[in-house]
Amino acid sequence: MFLLYSGFLTLILLLLALDLGVLNRHAHVVGVREAMAWSLLWMTIALMFGVFVYYAYGSGWMGLGSAVDPVDHLANDGPRAALKYVTGYLVELSLSVDNLFVMTVIFSSFAVPGLYQHRVLFWGILGALLMRGSMIAAGAVLIQRFHGILYFFGAFLIWTAWRMVRLDVKNPHPENNPVVRMVRRFVPLTSHFHGHSFFVRAGSAASAAHDRPGADHDRAVEAASPGILMMTPLFLALVVVETCDVIFAVDSVPAIFSVTADPFLVFTSNIFAILGLRSLYFALAGMLDRFHLLEIALAIVLALVGTKMLLADFLDQWLGHEYNFWMLAAVVLILAGGVVASLLIPPKHEAEAGS
């Protein structure tokens, strides 16, 4: 298994190195057409990996599929593993859409130029790889030892769905983020962006503030003692992106365990969903307000997977062992319904303005 995970992580790191080191070596504003092409590429790679899952589990490669899945009490053969992988990928990708709304607020609050947003999201993904990997490993161990925790996860997801509908979770206040306040106490902050740098040294990079159009000299850097390492607002934006991902992972990671508790399927589907999220942000950033009912659709998806966790035994008897297929169909229909409804029903402020 060590070789299996090592090979997968090597593949992901190579793809990220190709992304940042070759294809996006120079900072630039990512256009909608480019972002759509990247989104399609990441989705294609994710689905191609699903083909690998089908044959790897079908042949029992490196012991895959040999253990019983605690969720449905069945060993994962090729078709069953591929279905769970695709379902998990779609569930995680759909729930990650909430992150897109939050990213828009974060970049707006910190006034991050479009030129540098790609860099923040890139390094945010690397942090998410480590954080989600540890959360998934812990969750898999808990489910193996305490199967009843699935019911807790299910109840938690239903409560989260209710919270999404009742509360405004898309408008965080970065300046009130406790992690940001803590970081500011220990590391001095510059006044302006310094190119795509997260840190600069006082006395040696003050002029770099001109990398941001219209910016004056950074007086915070000029006033500090020479040689002191200072963080830029770009690093603060990265800190908030990472902390928000932790918050959303608390919701989305339990959701994947409604589909399968196989650590490899959970980890790979989750990681591919995160990889596609960055390009999806640039593709949809300007249209998120238009999909105003998508939040309700996502809440319904959360409630669905939570209910599935609570009623897994009943669904197994009613729909058979392949009820994950029906869950996949339901998720697709709910998300499509949210998009169509958003396009047909104008936002409340537009409707009031029209009347």
CSV table of C-alpha atoms in Angstrom, one decimal:
chain,number,residue,atom,x,y,z
A,1,MET,CA,0.0,0.0,0.0
A,2,PHE,CA,2.9,2.3,0.7
A,3,LEU,CA,4.0,2.0,-3.0
A,4,LEU,CA,0.4,2.6,-4.1
A,5,TYR,CA,0.0,5.9,-2.2
A,6,SER,CA,3.6,7.0,-3.0
A,7,GLY,CA,2.9,6.5,-6.7
A,8,PHE,CA,-0.4,8.4,-6.6
A,9,LEU,CA,1.2,11.3,-4.7
A,10,THR,CA,4.1,11.3,-7.2
A,11,LEU,CA,1.6,11.6,-10.0
A,12,ILE,CA,-0.2,14.5,-8.3
A,13,LEU,CA,3.1,16.4,-7.6
A,14,LEU,CA,4.3,15.9,-11.2
A,15,LEU,CA,1.0,17.4,-12.4
A,16,LEU,CA,1.3,20.3,-10.0
A,17,ALA,CA,4.9,20.8,-11.0
A,18,LEU,CA,3.9,20.8,-14.7
A,19,ASP,CA,1.2,23.3,-13.9
A,20,LEU,CA,3.2,25.9,-11.9
A,21,GLY,CA,6.7,25.2,-13.2
A,22,VAL,CA,6.0,25.0,-16.9
A,23,LEU,CA,2.5,26.0,-18.0
A,24,ASN,CA,1.9,28.8,-15.5
A,25,ARG,CA,5.5,29.7,-14.9
A,26,HIS,CA,4.9,33.4,-15.4
A,27,ALA,CA,2.1,35.2,-13.3
A,28,HIS,CA,-0.8,36.2,-15.5
A,29,VAL,CA,-4.6,36.7,-15.1
A,30,VAL,CA,-6.3,33.4,-15.9
A,31,GLY,CA,-9.1,34.0,-18.4
A,32,VAL,CA,-12.4,32.2,-18.5
A,33,ARG,CA,-11.5,30.2,-21.7
A,34,GLU,CA,-8.1,29.1,-20.2
A,35,ALA,CA,-9.8,28.2,-16.9
A,36,MET,CA,-12.5,26.2,-18.7
A,37,ALA,CA,-9.8,24.3,-20.6
A,38,TRP,CA,-8.0,23.5,-17.3
A,39,SER,CA,-11.2,22.4,-15.7
A,40,LEU,CA,-12.0,20.0,-18.5
A,41,LEU,CA,-8.4,18.7,-18.3
A,42,TRP,CA,-8.6,18.0,-14.6
A,43,MET,CA,-12.0,16.4,-14.9
A,44,THR,CA,-10.7,14.2,-17.8
A,45,ILE,CA,-7.7,13.1,-15.7
A,46,ALA,CA,-10.0,12.4,-12.7
A,47,LEU,CA,-12.3,10.2,-14.9
A,48,MET,CA,-9.3,8.4,-16.5
A,49,PHE,CA,-8.1,7.6,-13.0
A,50,GLY,CA,-11.5,6.0,-12.5
A,51,VAL,CA,-10.6,3.6,-15.3
A,52,PHE,CA,-7.5,2.7,-13.4
A,53,VAL,CA,-9.6,2.1,-10.3
A,54,TYR,CA,-11.8,-0.2,-12.3
A,55,TYR,CA,-9.0,-2.5,-13.5
A,56,ALA,CA,-6.8,-2.2,-10.3
A,57,TYR,CA,-9.7,-3.3,-8.0
A,58,GLY,CA,-10.9,-5.8,-10.6
A,59,SER,CA,-7.5,-7.6,-10.6
A,60,GLY,CA,-6.8,-7.1,-6.9
A,61,TRP,CA,-3.7,-5.2,-7.7
A,62,MET,CA,-1.5,-4.7,-4.6
A,63,GLY,CA,-4.3,-6.0,-2.4
A,64,LEU,CA,-6.9,-3.4,-3.5
A,65,GLY,CA,-10.5,-4.6,-2.8
A,66,SER,CA,-9.4,-7.4,-0.5
A,67,ALA,CA,-10.9,-5.8,2.6
A,68,VAL,CA,-14.6,-5.5,3.3
A,69,ASP,CA,-15.9,-1.9,3.0
A,70,PRO,CA,-17.4,-1.0,6.4
A,71,VAL,CA,-20.1,1.2,4.7
A,72,ASP,CA,-21.9,-1.5,2.7
A,73,HIS,CA,-20.1,-4.6,4.2
A,74,LEU,CA,-19.0,-5.7,0.7
A,75,ALA,CA,-15.5,-6.1,-0.9
A,76,ASN,CA,-15.0,-3.6,-3.7
A,77,ASP,CA,-14.6,-5.3,-7.1
A,78,GLY,CA,-13.8,-3.3,-10.2
A,79,PRO,CA,-17.3,-2.0,-11.1
A,80,ARG,CA,-18.3,-1.3,-7.5
A,81,ALA,CA,-15.0,0.5,-6.7
A,82,ALA,CA,-15.2,2.7,-9.9
A,83,LEU,CA,-18.8,3.6,-9.1
A,84,LYS,CA,-17.9,4.6,-5.5
A,85,TYR,CA,-14.9,6.6,-6.8
A,86,VAL,CA,-16.9,8.6,-9.3
A,87,THR,CA,-19.7,9.2,-6.8
A,88,GLY,CA,-17.3,10.3,-4.2
A,89,TYR,CA,-15.5,12.6,-6.7
A,90,LEU,CA,-18.8,14.2,-7.7
A,91,VAL,CA,-20.0,14.7,-4.1
A,92,GLU,CA,-16.7,16.2,-3.1
A,93,LEU,CA,-16.5,18.5,-6.1
A,94,SER,CA,-20.1,19.7,-5.6
A,95,LEU,CA,-19.6,20.4,-1.9
A,96,SER,CA,-16.3,22.2,-2.7
A,97,VAL,CA,-18.3,24.8,-4.8
A,98,ASP,CA,-19.0,26.5,-1.4
A,99,ASN,CA,-15.3,27.2,-1.3
A,100,LEU,CA,-15.6,29.2,-4.6
A,101,PHE,CA,-18.0,31.7,-3.0
A,102,VAL,CA,-15.6,32.1,0.0
A,103,MET,CA,-12.5,32.5,-2.2
A,104,THR,CA,-14.3,35.3,-4.0
A,105,VAL,CA,-14.9,37.1,-0.7
A,106,ILE,CA,-11.3,36.5,0.4
A,107,PHE,CA,-9.6,37.8,-2.7
A,108,SER,CA,-12.0,40.8,-2.7
A,109,SER,CA,-11.3,41.6,1.0
A,110,PHE,CA,-7.5,41.5,0.6
A,111,ALA,CA,-7.7,43.1,-2.8
A,112,VAL,CA,-5.6,40.4,-4.3
A,113,PRO,CA,-4.8,41.2,-8.0
A,114,GLY,CA,-6.0,38.6,-10.5
A,115,LEU,CA,-2.3,38.3,-11.5
A,116,TYR,CA,-1.5,36.6,-8.2
A,117,GLN,CA,-4.6,34.6,-7.4
A,118,HIS,CA,-3.4,31.5,-9.2
A,119,ARG,CA,-0.3,31.4,-6.9
A,120,VAL,CA,-2.4,31.6,-3.8
A,121,LEU,CA,-4.7,28.8,-4.9
A,122,PHE,CA,-1.8,26.6,-6.0
A,123,TRP,CA,-0.1,26.7,-2.6
A,124,GLY,CA,-3.4,26.4,-1.0
A,125,ILE,CA,-3.9,23.0,-2.7
A,126,LEU,CA,-0.6,21.7,-1.4
A,127,GLY,CA,-1.7,22.5,2.1
A,128,ALA,CA,-5.1,20.9,1.5
A,129,LEU,CA,-3.3,17.7,0.4
A,130,LEU,CA,-1.6,17.3,3.7
A,131,MET,CA,-4.5,18.4,5.8
A,132,ARG,CA,-7.2,16.3,4.1
A,133,GLY,CA,-4.9,13.3,3.9
A,134,SER,CA,-4.5,13.3,7.7
A,135,MET,CA,-8.3,13.8,8.2
A,136,ILE,CA,-9.2,11.0,5.9
A,137,ALA,CA,-6.7,8.6,7.5
A,138,ALA,CA,-8.1,9.4,11.0
A,139,GLY,CA,-11.7,9.0,9.7
A,140,ALA,CA,-11.0,5.7,8.1
A,141,VAL,CA,-9.4,4.3,11.4
A,142,LEU,CA,-12.4,5.6,13.4
A,143,ILE,CA,-14.9,3.9,11.1
A,144,GLN,CA,-13.0,0.6,11.1
A,145,ARG,CA,-13.0,0.6,14.9
A,146,PHE,CA,-16.3,2.4,15.7
A,147,HIS,CA,-18.8,1.7,12.9
A,148,GLY,CA,-21.4,3.7,14.9
A,149,ILE,CA,-19.5,6.9,14.1
A,150,LEU,CA,-21.2,6.8,10.7
A,151,TYR,CA,-24.5,7.7,12.3
A,152,PHE,CA,-22.8,10.7,14.0
A,153,PHE,CA,-21.4,11.8,10.7
A,154,GLY,CA,-24.8,11.5,9.1
A,155,ALA,CA,-26.5,13.6,11.8
A,156,PHE,CA,-23.7,16.2,11.6
A,157,LEU,CA,-24.2,16.5,7.8
A,158,ILE,CA,-27.9,17.0,8.2
A,159,TRP,CA,-27.3,19.7,10.8
A,160,THR,CA,-24.8,21.3,8.5
A,161,ALA,CA,-27.3,21.3,5.6
A,162,TRP,CA,-29.8,23.1,7.9
A,163,ARG,CA,-27.1,25.6,8.9
A,164,MET,CA,-26.3,26.3,5.2
A,165,VAL,CA,-29.9,27.2,4.5
A,166,ARG,CA,-30.5,29.3,7.7
A,167,LEU,CA,-27.1,31.1,8.0
A,168,ASP,CA,-24.9,33.1,5.7
A,169,VAL,CA,-21.8,31.0,5.4
A,170,LYS,CA,-20.5,32.7,2.3
A,171,ASN,CA,-19.4,36.0,3.8
A,172,PRO,CA,-16.5,35.5,6.2
A,173,HIS,CA,-14.6,38.4,7.6
A,174,PRO,CA,-10.9,37.8,7.0
A,175,GLU,CA,-9.8,40.6,9.3
A,176,ASN,CA,-11.6,38.8,12.2
A,177,ASN,CA,-10.0,35.4,11.5
A,178,PRO,CA,-8.2,34.3,14.7
A,179,VAL,CA,-5.4,32.7,12.7
A,180,VAL,CA,-4.8,35.9,10.9
A,181,ARG,CA,-4.7,37.8,14.1
A,182,MET,CA,-2.3,35.3,15.6
A,183,VAL,CA,0.0,35.5,12.6
A,184,ARG,CA,0.0,39.3,12.6
A,185,ARG,CA,1.2,39.2,16.3
A,186,PHE,CA,4.3,37.3,15.5
A,187,VAL,CA,5.2,38.4,12.0
A,188,PRO,CA,5.3,42.0,10.8
A,189,LEU,CA,3.1,42.8,7.8
A,190,THR,CA,3.9,44.9,4.7
A,191,SER,CA,1.4,47.5,3.5
A,192,HIS,CA,1.4,46.4,-0.2
A,193,PHE,CA,1.8,43.4,-2.4
A,194,HIS,CA,5.4,42.6,-3.5
A,195,GLY,CA,4.9,40.8,-6.8
A,196,HIS,CA,4.0,37.2,-6.1
A,197,SER,CA,6.1,37.0,-3.0
A,198,PHE,CA,4.7,35.8,0.3
A,199,PHE,CA,7.6,37.3,2.3
A,200,VAL,CA,10.1,40.1,1.8
A,201,ARG,CA,13.0,41.4,3.8
A,202,ALA,CA,12.9,44.9,5.0
A,203,GLY,CA,15.4,47.3,3.4
A,204,SER,CA,15.9,45.1,0.3
A,205,ALA,CA,12.5,44.9,-1.4
A,206,ALA,CA,10.6,48.1,-0.8
A,207,SER,CA,10.7,49.0,-4.4
A,208,ALA,CA,9.0,45.7,-5.3
A,209,ALA,CA,5.7,47.3,-4.2
A,210,HIS,CA,5.6,48.9,-7.6
A,211,ASP,CA,4.8,45.4,-9.0
A,212,ARG,CA,1.3,46.2,-8.0
A,213,PRO,CA,-0.1,48.8,-10.4
A,214,GLY,CA,-0.7,52.2,-8.7
A,215,ALA,CA,1.0,51.2,-5.4
A,216,ASP,CA,3.4,53.6,-3.6
A,217,HIS,CA,6.5,52.7,-1.8
A,218,ASP,CA,5.8,50.3,1.1
A,219,ARG,CA,6.4,52.5,4.1
A,220,ALA,CA,6.1,49.5,6.4
A,221,VAL,CA,9.1,47.9,4.7
A,222,GLU,CA,11.1,51.1,4.6
A,223,ALA,CA,10.5,51.8,8.4
A,224,ALA,CA,11.4,48.3,9.5
A,225,SER,CA,14.9,47.3,10.6
A,226,PRO,CA,16.9,46.0,7.6
A,227,GLY,CA,16.9,42.3,7.2
A,228,ILE,CA,13.7,41.6,9.1
A,229,LEU,CA,11.4,39.1,7.3
A,230,MET,CA,8.0,40.5,6.7
A,231,MET,CA,4.9,38.8,5.3
A,232,THR,CA,2.9,40.4,2.5
A,233,PRO,CA,-0.9,40.6,2.2
A,234,LEU,CA,-0.7,37.7,-0.3
A,235,PHE,CA,0.5,35.4,2.5
A,236,LEU,CA,-2.4,36.5,4.7
A,237,ALA,CA,-4.8,35.6,1.9
A,238,LEU,CA,-3.2,32.2,1.7
A,239,VAL,CA,-3.6,31.7,5.5
A,240,VAL,CA,-7.3,32.5,5.2
A,241,VAL,CA,-7.8,30.2,2.2
A,242,GLU,CA,-6.1,27.4,4.2
A,243,THR,CA,-8.2,27.9,7.3
A,244,CYS,CA,-11.4,28.1,5.3
A,245,ASP,CA,-10.5,24.8,3.6
A,246,VAL,CA,-10.1,23.2,7.0
A,247,ILE,CA,-13.6,24.4,8.0
A,248,PHE,CA,-15.2,23.1,4.8
A,249,ALA,CA,-13.3,19.8,5.0
A,250,VAL,CA,-15.1,19.2,8.3
A,251,ASP,CA,-18.3,19.0,6.3
A,252,SER,CA,-17.0,17.4,3.0
A,253,VAL,CA,-14.7,14.7,4.4
A,254,PRO,CA,-17.5,13.0,6.4
A,255,ALA,CA,-19.7,13.2,3.3
A,256,ILE,CA,-17.4,11.0,1.3
A,257,PHE,CA,-17.6,8.3,4.0
A,258,SER,CA,-21.3,8.0,3.2
A,259,VAL,CA,-20.1,6.4,-0.1
A,260,THR,CA,-17.1,4.3,1.0
A,261,ALA,CA,-14.7,3.9,3.8
A,262,ASP,CA,-12.0,2.5,1.5
A,263,PRO,CA,-9.1,4.9,2.3
A,264,PHE,CA,-7.7,4.8,-1.2
A,265,LEU,CA,-11.0,5.6,-2.9
A,266,VAL,CA,-11.7,8.3,-0.4
A,267,PHE,CA,-8.3,10.0,-0.7
A,268,THR,CA,-8.0,9.9,-4.5
A,269,SER,CA,-11.5,11.1,-5.2
A,270,ASN,CA,-11.1,13.9,-2.6
A,271,ILE,CA,-7.7,15.0,-4.0
A,272,PHE,CA,-8.9,15.1,-7.6
A,273,ALA,CA,-11.9,17.2,-6.5
A,274,ILE,CA,-9.5,19.7,-4.9
A,275,LEU,CA,-7.3,19.8,-7.9
A,276,GLY,CA,-10.2,20.7,-10.2
A,277,LEU,CA,-11.5,23.4,-7.8
A,278,ARG,CA,-8.8,25.9,-8.6
A,279,SER,CA,-9.4,26.1,-12.3
A,280,LEU,CA,-13.2,25.9,-11.6
A,281,TYR,CA,-12.8,29.1,-9.5
A,282,PHE,CA,-11.4,31.1,-12.4
A,283,ALA,CA,-14.0,29.6,-14.8
A,284,LEU,CA,-17.0,30.5,-12.6
A,285,ALA,CA,-15.8,33.5,-10.4
A,286,GLY,CA,-17.6,36.0,-12.5
A,287,MET,CA,-20.8,34.0,-12.6
A,288,LEU,CA,-21.2,32.7,-9.0
A,289,ASP,CA,-23.8,35.4,-8.1
A,290,ARG,CA,-25.9,34.1,-11.0
A,291,PHE,CA,-26.1,30.7,-9.4
A,292,HIS,CA,-27.8,32.0,-6.3
A,293,LEU,CA,-29.9,28.9,-5.7
A,294,LEU,CA,-26.9,26.5,-5.9
A,295,GLU,CA,-26.4,27.0,-2.2
A,296,ILE,CA,-29.8,25.4,-1.5
A,297,ALA,CA,-28.9,22.5,-3.9
A,298,LEU,CA,-25.7,21.9,-2.0
A,299,ALA,CA,-27.6,21.8,1.3
A,300,ILE,CA,-29.9,19.2,-0.2
A,301,VAL,CA,-26.9,17.1,-1.3
A,302,LEU,CA,-25.5,17.3,2.2
A,303,ALA,CA,-28.8,16.3,3.7
A,304,LEU,CA,-29.0,13.4,1.2
A,305,VAL,CA,-25.6,12.0,2.1
A,306,GLY,CA,-26.4,12.4,5.8
A,307,THR,CA,-29.7,10.6,5.4
A,308,LYS,CA,-27.9,7.9,3.4
A,309,MET,CA,-25.5,7.4,6.4
A,310,LEU,CA,-28.4,7.1,8.8
A,311,LEU,CA,-30.5,4.7,6.7
A,312,ALA,CA,-27.8,2.7,5.0
A,313,ASP,CA,-29.1,-0.7,6.1
A,314,PHE,CA,-32.7,0.2,5.0
A,315,LEU,CA,-31.5,1.5,1.6
A,316,ASP,CA,-29.4,-1.7,1.1
A,317,GLN,CA,-32.6,-3.8,1.5
A,318,TRP,CA,-34.8,-1.5,-0.5
A,319,LEU,CA,-32.5,-0.6,-3.5
A,320,GLY,CA,-29.9,-3.4,-3.3
A,321,HIS,CA,-26.2,-3.3,-2.9
A,322,GLU,CA,-25.7,-0.9,-5.8
A,323,TYR,CA,-27.7,1.9,-4.2
A,324,ASN,CA,-24.6,4.2,-4.7
A,325,PHE,CA,-25.7,4.3,-8.4
A,326,TRP,CA,-29.0,5.9,-7.4
A,327,MET,CA,-27.2,8.2,-5.1
A,328,LEU,CA,-24.9,9.4,-7.9
A,329,ALA,CA,-28.0,10.0,-10.1
A,330,ALA,CA,-29.7,11.9,-7.3
A,331,VAL,CA,-26.7,14.2,-6.8
A,332,VAL,CA,-26.4,14.9,-10.5
A,333,LEU,CA,-30.2,15.8,-10.7
A,334,ILE,CA,-30.0,18.0,-7.6
A,335,LEU,CA,-27.0,20.0,-8.8
A,336,ALA,CA,-28.5,20.3,-12.3
A,337,GLY,CA,-31.8,21.5,-10.8
A,338,GLY,CA,-30.0,24.1,-8.7
A,339,VAL,CA,-28.2,25.5,-11.8
A,340,VAL,CA,-31.4,25.5,-14.0
A,341,ALA,CA,-33.5,27.1,-11.2
A,342,SER,CA,-30.8,29.8,-10.7
A,343,LEU,CA,-31.0,30.6,-14.4
A,344,LEU,CA,-34.8,30.7,-14.5
A,345,ILE,CA,-35.5,32.4,-11.2
A,346,PRO,CA,-33.8,35.8,-10.8
A,347,PRO,CA,-32.1,36.7,-7.5
A,348,LYS,CA,-34.4,38.5,-5.0
A,349,HIS,CA,-32.6,41.9,-5.4
A,350,GLU,CA,-33.1,41.7,-9.1
A,351,ALA,CA,-36.7,40.7,-8.8
A,352,GLU,CA,-37.4,43.6,-6.4
A,353,ALA,CA,-35.6,46.1,-8.7
A,354,GLY,CA,-37.6,44.9,-11.7
A,355,SER,CA,-40.9,45.4,-9.8
